[in-house]
mmCIF file of C-alpha atoms in Angstrom:
data_model
loop_
_atom_site.group_PDB
_atom_site.id
_atom_site.type_symbol
_atom_site.label_atom_id
_atom_site.label_comp_id
_atom_site.label_asym_id
_atom_site.label_seq_id
_atom_site.Cartn_x
_atom_site.Cartn_y
_atom_site.Cartn_z
ATOM 1 C CA UNK T 201 85.194 136.738 120.486
ATOM 2 C CA UNK T 202 81.942 137.995 118.970
ATOM 3 C CA UNK T 203 79.179 135.578 118.005
ATOM 4 C CA UNK T 204 79.461 134.469 114.354
ATOM 5 C CA UNK T 205 76.245 133.219 112.788
ATOM 6 C CA UNK T 206 75.918 130.893 109.798
ATOM 7 C CA UNK T 207 74.659 132.549 106.619
ATOM 8 C CA UNK T 208 71.677 130.213 106.346
ATOM 9 C CA UNK T 209 70.230 126.841 107.283
ATOM 10 C CA UNK T 210 68.935 124.540 104.551
ATOM 11 C CA UNK T 211 67.244 121.177 104.812
ATOM 12 C CA UNK T 212 66.585 118.804 101.942
ATOM 13 C CA UNK T 213 64.621 115.551 102.043
ATOM 14 C CA UNK T 214 63.755 112.893 99.485
ATOM 15 C CA UNK T 215 60.811 110.598 100.160
ATOM 16 C CA UNK T 216 59.657 107.574 98.211
ATOM 17 C CA UNK T 217 56.496 107.122 96.116
ATOM 18 C CA UNK T 218 54.790 105.140 98.881
ATOM 19 C CA UNK T 219 54.336 108.352 100.901
ATOM 20 C CA UNK T 220 50.945 109.873 100.059
ATOM 21 C CA UNK T 221 50.390 113.574 99.488
ATOM 22 C CA UNK T 222 47.939 113.527 102.396
ATOM 23 C CA UNK T 223 50.636 112.123 104.695
ATOM 24 C CA UNK T 224 53.060 114.789 103.520
ATOM 25 C CA UNK T 225 50.598 117.586 104.217
ATOM 26 C CA UNK T 226 49.874 116.198 107.685
ATOM 27 C CA UNK T 227 53.617 115.931 108.349
ATOM 28 C CA UNK T 228 54.289 119.543 107.344
ATOM 29 C CA UNK T 229 51.363 120.764 109.439
ATOM 30 C CA UNK T 230 52.378 118.860 112.576
ATOM 31 C CA UNK T 231 56.173 119.001 112.471
ATOM 32 C CA UNK T 232 56.623 122.453 110.937
ATOM 33 C CA UNK T 233 53.534 124.667 111.020
ATOM 34 C CA UNK T 234 52.252 123.701 114.473
ATOM 35 C CA UNK T 235 55.652 124.019 116.162
ATOM 36 C CA UNK T 236 56.155 126.834 118.666
ATOM 37 C CA UNK T 237 58.353 129.522 117.165
ATOM 38 C CA UNK T 238 57.455 128.784 113.532
ATOM 39 C CA UNK T 239 55.302 131.932 113.104
ATOM 40 C CA UNK T 240 53.591 131.170 109.787
ATOM 41 C CA UNK T 241 53.484 133.947 107.199
ATOM 42 C CA UNK T 242 52.217 132.674 103.813
ATOM 43 C CA UNK T 243 51.336 129.522 101.873
ATOM 44 C CA UNK T 244 50.510 128.636 98.278
ATOM 45 C CA UNK T 245 49.596 125.728 96.024
ATOM 46 C CA UNK T 246 51.692 125.659 92.871
ATOM 47 C CA UNK T 247 48.787 124.382 90.759
ATOM 48 C CA UNK T 248 46.892 127.576 91.587
ATOM 49 C CA UNK T 249 49.783 130.016 91.261
ATOM 50 C CA UNK T 250 49.489 132.775 88.673
ATOM 51 C CA UNK T 251 51.290 135.956 87.696
ATOM 52 C CA UNK T 252 49.491 138.300 90.087
ATOM 53 C CA UNK T 253 50.312 136.198 93.170
ATOM 54 C CA UNK T 254 46.642 135.798 94.074
ATOM 55 C CA UNK T 255 47.362 132.187 95.026
ATOM 56 C CA UNK T 256 49.621 133.304 97.889
ATOM 57 C CA UNK T 257 47.610 133.186 101.107
ATOM 58 C CA UNK T 258 48.372 134.665 104.506
ATOM 59 C CA UNK T 259 48.876 132.361 107.467
ATOM 60 C CA UNK T 260 49.571 128.648 107.662
ATOM 61 C CA UNK T 261 48.388 125.635 105.673
ATOM 62 C CA UNK T 262 44.675 125.042 106.421
ATOM 63 C CA UNK T 263 44.061 122.005 108.597
ATOM 64 C CA UNK T 264 41.480 120.683 106.124
ATOM 65 C CA UNK T 265 43.562 121.351 103.005
ATOM 66 C CA UNK T 266 43.644 117.675 101.998
ATOM 67 C CA UNK T 267 39.828 117.578 101.980
ATOM 68 C CA UNK T 268 39.370 120.906 100.184
ATOM 69 C CA UNK T 269 41.654 120.218 97.198
ATOM 70 C CA UNK T 270 41.961 117.232 94.890
ATOM 71 C CA UNK T 271 45.056 115.005 94.984
ATOM 72 C CA UNK T 272 45.876 116.149 91.443
ATOM 73 C CA UNK T 273 46.071 119.761 92.603
ATOM 74 C CA UNK T 274 48.007 118.956 95.763
ATOM 75 C CA UNK T 275 50.551 116.768 93.972
ATOM 76 C CA UNK T 276 51.698 119.759 91.936
ATOM 77 C CA UNK T 277 53.379 120.882 95.127
ATOM 78 C CA UNK T 278 53.058 123.636 97.698
ATOM 79 C CA UNK T 279 55.047 126.060 99.825
ATOM 80 C CA UNK T 280 54.607 127.429 103.320
ATOM 81 C CA UNK T 281 56.802 130.149 104.816
ATOM 82 C CA UNK T 282 57.426 131.181 108.412
ATOM 83 C CA UNK T 283 59.907 133.342 110.276
ATOM 84 C CA UNK T 284 61.906 130.342 111.511
ATOM 85 C CA UNK T 285 61.386 127.787 108.760
ATOM 86 C CA UNK T 286 59.026 126.440 106.181
ATOM 87 C CA UNK T 287 58.559 123.824 103.473
ATOM 88 C CA UNK T 288 58.738 123.621 99.703
ATOM 89 C CA UNK T 289 57.324 120.383 98.267
ATOM 90 C CA UNK T 290 57.693 119.172 94.707
ATOM 91 C CA UNK T 291 57.336 115.868 92.935
ATOM 92 C CA UNK T 292 60.530 114.392 91.519
ATOM 93 C CA UNK T 293 59.886 112.602 88.252
ATOM 94 C CA UNK T 294 62.136 110.446 86.111
ATOM 95 C CA UNK T 295 62.948 113.063 83.512
ATOM 96 C CA UNK T 296 66.262 113.839 81.882
ATOM 97 C CA UNK T 297 65.935 117.486 82.902
ATOM 98 C CA UNK T 298 65.174 116.783 86.581
ATOM 99 C CA UNK T 299 68.497 117.187 88.437
ATOM 100 C CA UNK T 300 67.109 115.735 91.677
ATOM 101 C CA UNK T 301 66.044 112.367 90.268
ATOM 102 C CA UNK T 302 69.378 110.861 91.238
ATOM 103 C CA UNK T 303 68.602 111.425 94.920
ATOM 104 C CA UNK T 304 65.489 109.194 94.845
ATOM 105 C CA UNK T 305 67.735 106.102 95.119
ATOM 106 C CA UNK T 306 66.328 104.438 92.015
ATOM 107 C CA UNK T 307 62.627 105.071 92.578
ATOM 108 C CA UNK T 308 60.535 105.988 89.547
ATOM 109 C CA UNK T 309 59.463 109.143 91.306
ATOM 110 C CA UNK T 310 59.566 110.644 94.737
ATOM 111 C CA UNK T 311 59.018 113.790 96.720
ATOM 112 C CA UNK T 312 61.487 116.527 97.514
ATOM 113 C CA UNK T 313 60.844 118.566 100.650
ATOM 114 C CA UNK T 314 63.244 121.448 101.145
ATOM 115 C CA UNK T 315 63.602 124.897 102.667
ATOM 116 C CA UNK T 316 66.251 127.509 103.464
ATOM 117 C CA UNK T 317 66.261 130.150 106.208
ATOM 118 C CA UNK T 318 68.511 133.205 105.943
ATOM 119 C CA UNK T 319 70.286 134.054 109.200
ATOM 120 C CA UNK T 320 72.126 137.245 108.225
ATOM 121 C CA UNK T 321 70.468 139.276 110.980
ATOM 122 C CA UNK T 322 69.484 136.482 113.368
ATOM 123 C CA UNK T 323 70.341 136.663 117.049
ATOM 124 C CA UNK T 324 72.049 133.748 118.756
ATOM 125 C CA UNK T 325 68.672 132.736 120.209
ATOM 126 C CA UNK T 326 67.111 132.966 116.746
ATOM 127 C CA UNK T 327 69.814 130.716 115.292
ATOM 128 C CA UNK T 328 69.261 128.208 118.073
ATOM 129 C CA UNK T 329 65.499 128.147 117.426
ATOM 130 C CA UNK T 330 65.983 127.659 113.684
ATOM 131 C CA UNK T 331 68.453 124.804 114.227
ATOM 132 C CA UNK T 332 66.056 123.093 116.637
ATOM 133 C CA UNK T 333 63.039 123.418 114.335
ATOM 134 C CA UNK T 334 64.782 122.350 111.149
ATOM 135 C CA UNK T 335 66.725 119.459 112.670
ATOM 136 C CA UNK T 336 63.456 118.023 113.938
ATOM 137 C CA UNK T 337 62.134 117.987 110.363
ATOM 138 C CA UNK T 338 64.929 115.624 109.287
ATOM 139 C CA UNK T 339 64.640 113.422 112.375
ATOM 140 C CA UNK T 340 60.861 113.073 112.169
ATOM 141 C CA UNK T 341 60.921 112.463 108.408
ATOM 142 C CA UNK T 342 63.329 109.599 108.973
ATOM 143 C CA UNK T 343 61.247 108.033 111.732
ATOM 144 C CA UNK T 344 57.701 108.727 110.514
ATOM 145 C CA UNK T 345 57.950 108.835 106.724
ATOM 146 C CA UNK T 346 60.898 106.547 106.033
ATOM 147 C CA UNK T 347 62.785 109.296 104.195
ATOM 148 C CA UNK T 348 65.224 107.873 101.662
ATOM 149 C CA UNK T 349 67.750 110.652 102.143
ATOM 150 C CA UNK T 350 68.004 113.943 103.965
ATOM 151 C CA UNK T 351 70.343 116.553 105.357
ATOM 152 C CA UNK T 352 70.374 119.799 107.312
ATOM 153 C CA UNK T 353 73.212 122.129 106.360
ATOM 154 C CA UNK T 354 74.794 125.205 107.913
ATOM 155 C CA UNK T 355 75.747 127.434 105.006
ATOM 156 C CA UNK T 356 78.791 129.699 105.288
ATOM 157 C CA UNK T 357 82.050 130.531 103.557
ATOM 158 C CA UNK T 358 85.365 128.878 104.223
ATOM 159 C CA UNK T 359 86.269 125.740 106.138
ATOM 160 C CA UNK T 360 89.242 124.699 108.230
ATOM 161 C CA UNK T 361 89.693 121.019 107.484
ATOM 162 C CA UNK T 362 89.209 118.129 105.062
ATOM 163 C CA UNK T 363 85.985 116.561 103.826
ATOM 164 C CA UNK T 364 85.596 112.854 104.633
ATOM 165 C CA UNK T 365 83.069 110.609 102.846
ATOM 166 C CA UNK T 366 79.464 110.964 104.052
ATOM 167 C CA UNK T 367 80.357 113.801 106.430
ATOM 168 C CA UNK T 368 80.428 117.083 104.531
ATOM 169 C CA UNK T 369 81.572 119.950 106.767
ATOM 170 C CA UNK T 370 78.246 121.821 106.631
ATOM 171 C CA UNK T 371 76.146 118.868 107.830
ATOM 172 C CA UNK T 372 74.274 119.106 111.120
ATOM 173 C CA UNK T 373 71.908 116.182 110.558
ATOM 174 C CA UNK T 374 71.704 113.637 107.768
ATOM 175 C CA UNK T 375 70.105 110.346 106.831
ATOM 176 C CA UNK T 376 72.701 107.875 105.595
ATOM 177 C CA UNK T 377 72.659 104.373 104.126
ATOM 178 C CA UNK T 378 74.490 101.973 106.443
ATOM 179 C CA UNK T 379 75.816 99.885 103.539
ATOM 180 C CA UNK T 380 77.393 103.004 101.999
ATOM 181 C CA UNK T 381 79.141 103.724 105.298
ATOM 182 C CA UNK T 382 80.483 100.164 105.387
ATOM 183 C CA UNK T 383 81.890 100.577 101.881
ATOM 184 C CA UNK T 384 83.606 103.872 102.733
ATOM 185 C CA UNK T 385 85.042 102.901 106.143
ATOM 186 C CA UNK T 386 86.806 99.556 106.794
ATOM 187 C CA UNK T 387 85.655 99.865 110.411
ATOM 188 C CA UNK T 388 82.218 101.589 110.284
ATOM 189 C CA UNK T 389 82.300 102.170 114.039
ATOM 190 C CA UNK T 390 84.939 104.845 113.488
ATOM 191 C CA UNK T 391 82.341 106.750 111.442
ATOM 192 C CA UNK T 392 79.470 106.424 113.918
ATOM 193 C CA UNK T 393 81.745 107.460 116.806
ATOM 194 C CA UNK T 394 82.274 110.945 115.344
ATOM 195 C CA UNK T 395 78.583 111.920 115.631
ATOM 196 C CA UNK T 396 76.800 113.114 118.756
ATOM 197 C CA UNK T 397 73.771 110.924 118.078
ATOM 198 C CA UNK T 398 73.121 107.920 115.845
ATOM 199 C CA UNK T 399 69.591 106.568 115.458
ATOM 200 C CA UNK T 400 68.881 103.532 113.301
ATOM 201 C CA UNK T 401 65.502 103.839 111.600
ATOM 202 C CA UNK T 402 65.319 100.555 109.695
ATOM 203 C CA UNK T 403 65.635 99.608 106.025
ATOM 204 C CA UNK T 404 69.384 100.097 106.196
ATOM 205 C CA UNK T 405 69.221 103.763 107.166
ATOM 206 C CA UNK T 406 70.437 105.809 110.122
ATOM 207 C CA UNK T 407 70.057 109.420 111.249
ATOM 208 C CA UNK T 408 73.272 111.041 112.459
ATOM 209 C CA UNK T 409 73.626 114.482 114.043
ATOM 210 C CA UNK T 410 76.286 116.714 115.552
ATOM 211 C CA UNK T 411 76.680 120.206 116.947
ATOM 212 C CA UNK T 412 72.969 120.919 117.398
ATOM 213 C CA UNK T 413 73.746 122.885 120.535
ATOM 214 C CA UNK T 414 76.516 124.919 118.886
ATOM 215 C CA UNK T 415 75.251 128.169 117.404
ATOM 216 C CA UNK T 416 78.565 129.960 116.802
ATOM 217 C CA UNK T 417 79.877 129.209 113.308
ATOM 218 C CA UNK T 418 83.564 129.385 114.211
ATOM 219 C CA UNK T 419 83.157 126.949 117.102
ATOM 220 C CA UNK T 420 81.140 124.603 114.886
ATOM 221 C CA UNK T 421 83.839 124.595 112.209
ATOM 222 C CA UNK T 422 86.562 123.897 114.748
ATOM 223 C CA UNK T 423 84.645 120.867 116.000
ATOM 224 C CA UNK T 424 83.877 119.625 112.477
ATOM 225 C CA UNK T 425 87.490 120.063 111.339
ATOM 226 C CA UNK T 426 88.822 118.001 114.254
ATOM 227 C CA UNK T 427 86.302 115.232 113.651
ATOM 228 C CA UNK T 428 86.786 115.450 109.894
ATOM 229 C CA UNK T 429 90.507 114.810 110.225
ATOM 230 C CA UNK T 430 89.831 111.752 112.392
ATOM 231 C CA UNK T 431 87.279 110.441 109.874
ATOM 232 C CA UNK T 432 89.585 110.936 106.905
ATOM 233 C CA UNK T 433 92.299 108.903 108.625
ATOM 234 C CA UNK T 434 89.938 105.928 108.961
ATOM 235 C CA UNK T 435 88.179 106.178 105.569
ATOM 236 C CA UNK T 436 89.280 104.151 102.574
ATOM 237 C CA UNK T 437 92.089 105.899 100.677
ATOM 238 C CA UNK T 438 91.076 108.236 97.883
ATOM 239 C CA UNK T 439 87.606 109.092 99.208
ATOM 240 C CA UNK T 440 88.499 112.184 101.234
ATOM 241 C CA UNK T 441 89.045 115.600 99.681
ATOM 242 C CA UNK T 442 90.055 119.165 100.410
ATOM 243 C CA UNK T 443 87.668 121.860 99.204
ATOM 244 C CA UNK T 444 88.508 125.048 101.069
ATOM 245 C CA UNK T 445 87.292 128.581 100.629
ATOM 246 C CA UNK T 446 88.681 131.773 102.166
ATOM 247 C CA UNK T 447 88.609 131.823 105.954
ATOM 248 C CA UNK T 448 86.962 134.492 108.063
ATOM 249 C CA UNK T 449 89.003 136.628 110.442
ATOM 250 C CA UNK T 450 87.628 134.595 113.363
ATOM 251 C CA UNK T 451 88.671 131.310 111.746
ATOM 252 C CA UNK T 452 92.168 132.595 111.001
ATOM 253 C CA UNK T 453 92.527 133.666 114.623
ATOM 254 C CA UNK T 454 91.307 130.285 115.817
ATOM 255 C CA UNK T 455 93.873 128.471 113.670
ATOM 256 C CA UNK T 456 96.646 130.305 115.459
ATOM 257 C CA UNK T 457 95.480 128.907 118.797
ATOM 258 C CA UNK T 458 95.674 125.303 117.594
ATOM 259 C CA UNK T 459 98.578 122.965 118.190
ATOM 260 C CA UNK T 460 100.969 122.453 115.284
ATOM 261 C CA UNK T 461 102.925 119.222 114.968
ATOM 262 C CA UNK T 462 104.906 120.306 111.899
ATOM 263 C CA UNK T 463 108.444 121.657 112.089
ATOM 264 C CA UNK T 464 109.725 123.055 108.790
ATOM 265 C CA UNK T 465 113.209 121.676 108.076
ATOM 266 C CA UNK T 466 113.736 123.610 104.868
ATOM 267 C CA UNK T 467 113.925 123.462 101.085
ATOM 268 C CA UNK T 468 116.703 121.319 99.627
ATOM 269 C CA UNK T 469 118.434 123.465 96.971
ATOM 270 C CA UNK T 470 119.325 120.440 94.841
ATOM 271 C CA UNK T 471 116.167 118.304 94.955
ATOM 272 C CA UNK T 472 113.749 121.201 95.602
ATOM 273 C CA UNK T 473 112.002 119.059 98.208
ATOM 274 C CA UNK T 474 110.423 121.057 101.030
ATOM 275 C CA UNK T 475 110.763 118.912 104.127
ATOM 276 C CA UNK T 476 108.942 118.947 107.448
ATOM 277 C CA UNK T 477 109.547 116.878 110.551
ATOM 278 C CA UNK T 478 106.524 115.813 112.572
ATOM 279 C CA UNK T 479 105.912 114.249 115.954
ATOM 280 C CA UNK T 480 102.234 113.541 116.669
ATOM 281 C CA UNK T 481 101.153 112.107 120.052
ATOM 282 C CA UNK T 482 99.517 108.687 119.861
ATOM 283 C CA UNK T 483 96.089 109.994 120.904
ATOM 284 C CA UNK T 484 96.114 112.874 118.397
ATOM 285 C CA UNK T 485 96.189 113.655 114.695
ATOM 286 C CA UNK T 486 97.758 116.514 112.806
ATOM 287 C CA UNK T 487 95.544 119.578 113.182
ATOM 288 C CA UNK T 488 93.649 121.867 110.829
ATOM 289 C CA UNK T 489 96.487 124.354 111.329
ATOM 290 C CA UNK T 490 98.963 121.779 110.027
ATOM 291 C CA UNK T 491 96.837 121.025 106.990
ATOM 292 C CA UNK T 492 96.375 124.698 106.233
ATOM 293 C CA UNK T 493 100.181 124.961 106.139
ATOM 294 C CA UNK T 494 100.453 121.972 103.812
ATOM 295 C CA UNK T 495 97.680 123.229 101.546
ATOM 296 C CA UNK T 496 99.616 126.449 101.117
ATOM 297 C CA UNK T 497 102.898 124.762 100.204
ATOM 298 C CA UNK T 498 101.305 122.157 97.904
ATOM 299 C CA UNK T 499 99.303 124.704 95.928
ATOM 300 C CA UNK T 500 100.545 125.111 92.323
ATOM 301 C CA UNK T 501 101.000 128.848 92.796
ATOM 302 C CA UNK T 502 103.212 128.527 95.889
ATOM 303 C CA UNK T 503 105.217 125.649 94.420
ATOM 304 C CA UNK T 504 105.963 127.695 91.327
ATOM 305 C CA UNK T 505 106.798 130.864 93.255
ATOM 306 C CA UNK T 506 108.999 129.123 95.849
ATOM 307 C CA UNK T 507 110.587 126.604 93.482
ATOM 308 C CA UNK T 508 109.134 123.602 95.311
ATOM 309 C CA UNK T 509 109.157 120.291 93.448
ATOM 310 C CA UNK T 510 107.469 118.278 96.205
ATOM 311 C CA UNK T 511 106.638 118.329 99.920
ATOM 312 C CA UNK T 512 107.822 115.608 102.286
ATOM 313 C CA UNK T 513 107.143 114.855 105.949
ATOM 314 C CA UNK T 514 109.478 112.765 108.097
ATOM 315 C CA UNK T 515 108.078 110.805 111.058
ATOM 316 C CA UNK T 516 110.136 109.131 113.800
ATOM 317 C CA UNK T 517 108.479 105.715 113.360
ATOM 318 C CA UNK T 518 106.262 103.734 111.003
ATOM 319 C CA UNK T 519 103.199 103.578 113.273
ATOM 320 C CA UNK T 520 102.965 107.369 113.481
ATOM 321 C CA UNK T 521 103.490 107.709 109.751
ATOM 322 C CA UNK T 522 100.734 105.193 108.999
ATOM 323 C CA UNK T 523 98.259 107.025 111.250
ATOM 324 C CA UNK T 524 98.715 110.217 109.251
ATOM 325 C CA UNK T 525 99.253 108.704 105.803
ATOM 326 C CA UNK T 526 95.634 108.384 104.531
ATOM 327 C CA UNK T 527 95.000 112.126 104.576
ATOM 328 C CA UNK T 528 98.521 113.166 103.609
ATOM 329 C CA UNK T 529 98.278 110.992 100.508
ATOM 330 C CA UNK T 530 95.190 112.972 99.481
ATOM 331 C CA UNK T 531 97.427 116.056 99.343
ATOM 332 C CA UNK T 532 100.112 114.100 97.469
ATOM 333 C CA UNK T 533 102.585 114.759 100.263
ATOM 334 C CA UNK T 534 105.468 112.282 100.424
ATOM 335 C CA UNK T 535 105.852 110.442 103.726
ATOM 336 C CA UNK T 536 109.016 108.883 105.144
ATOM 337 C CA UNK T 537 109.766 107.318 108.526
ATOM 338 C CA UNK T 538 112.742 106.080 110.485
ATOM 339 C CA UNK T 539 112.822 102.300 110.088
ATOM 340 C CA UNK T 540 113.957 99.764 112.671
ATOM 341 C CA UNK T 541 117.192 99.514 110.687
ATOM 342 C CA UNK T 542 117.886 103.174 111.428
ATOM 343 C CA UNK T 543 117.401 104.444 107.874
ATOM 344 C CA UNK T 544 114.694 106.591 106.305
ATOM 345 C CA UNK T 545 112.081 104.535 104.468
ATOM 346 C CA UNK T 546 109.257 105.778 102.202
ATOM 347 C CA UNK T 547 105.633 104.969 102.980
ATOM 348 C CA UNK T 548 103.600 104.525 99.803
ATOM 349 C CA UNK T 549 100.486 102.613 100.857
#
């Protein structure tokens, strides 16, 4: 199958007011501009920008920029662009019209450092370089600057699986609050186990990452969907969600290669209940292919067209039903199981 690239990579960081503008400039110079493969193109200071673009300079941020300009000028923000990354810095202030204030975790003001790289025409090697450079920005900001929050996203259309709390499907790297993880997952270890790397950086924060060596978008989504299903089954009920867009041809083909544990029994003509039987091995969960099937039959359009009142899945025992119940309840699918008494029993919580 041909290589499928993500549309873009975007990182976003929020830093607290204790981080000086001089420290931010030094960070951008060292971690971004001086990195092999960055290939600086232009930079500008927003305080000096004007309509004729004369404030846009060729090359990278000057090494002595902090000495040449006043803090007042620098704090207005700056941008630096390269072929494989860059930085856009702005101050976040407590204003009603500032949509990013909520991400400063209660601080009176903070800094937002962000950038997006388009990958429409990037080679596989180019995608790999961009992922490496931009992931390091998040990791180093967490370790060196005590970033309050941050994430690196792969942007694309469509997705194969569910979205668990604190693990959006596009995320490659993010900085999370450990207390928020404990509130979302009764056993937080089930959350940490689904990431390739977990680094605790103090002050109740951790950096988690996954799939940094996976450049192909279809392969990345398959991995994220499998882990997302596992996370949703261990998260507190009601926190997971399904937000799916149209799938690419490659993703549709991949779905067909996945195992399916659903067997359609049929639509009862009297109750209008569409029933499935399911047998899921103890070391597995229902797959993205299964959930794609259920999403289709639980959609208002399909239910109206097919005359479906509700969808129900029957499991052979209670333990299997309980393993799958958290995510099925998100779809409002009814679950029944064969009880020890040999009769079908509903599972409601």
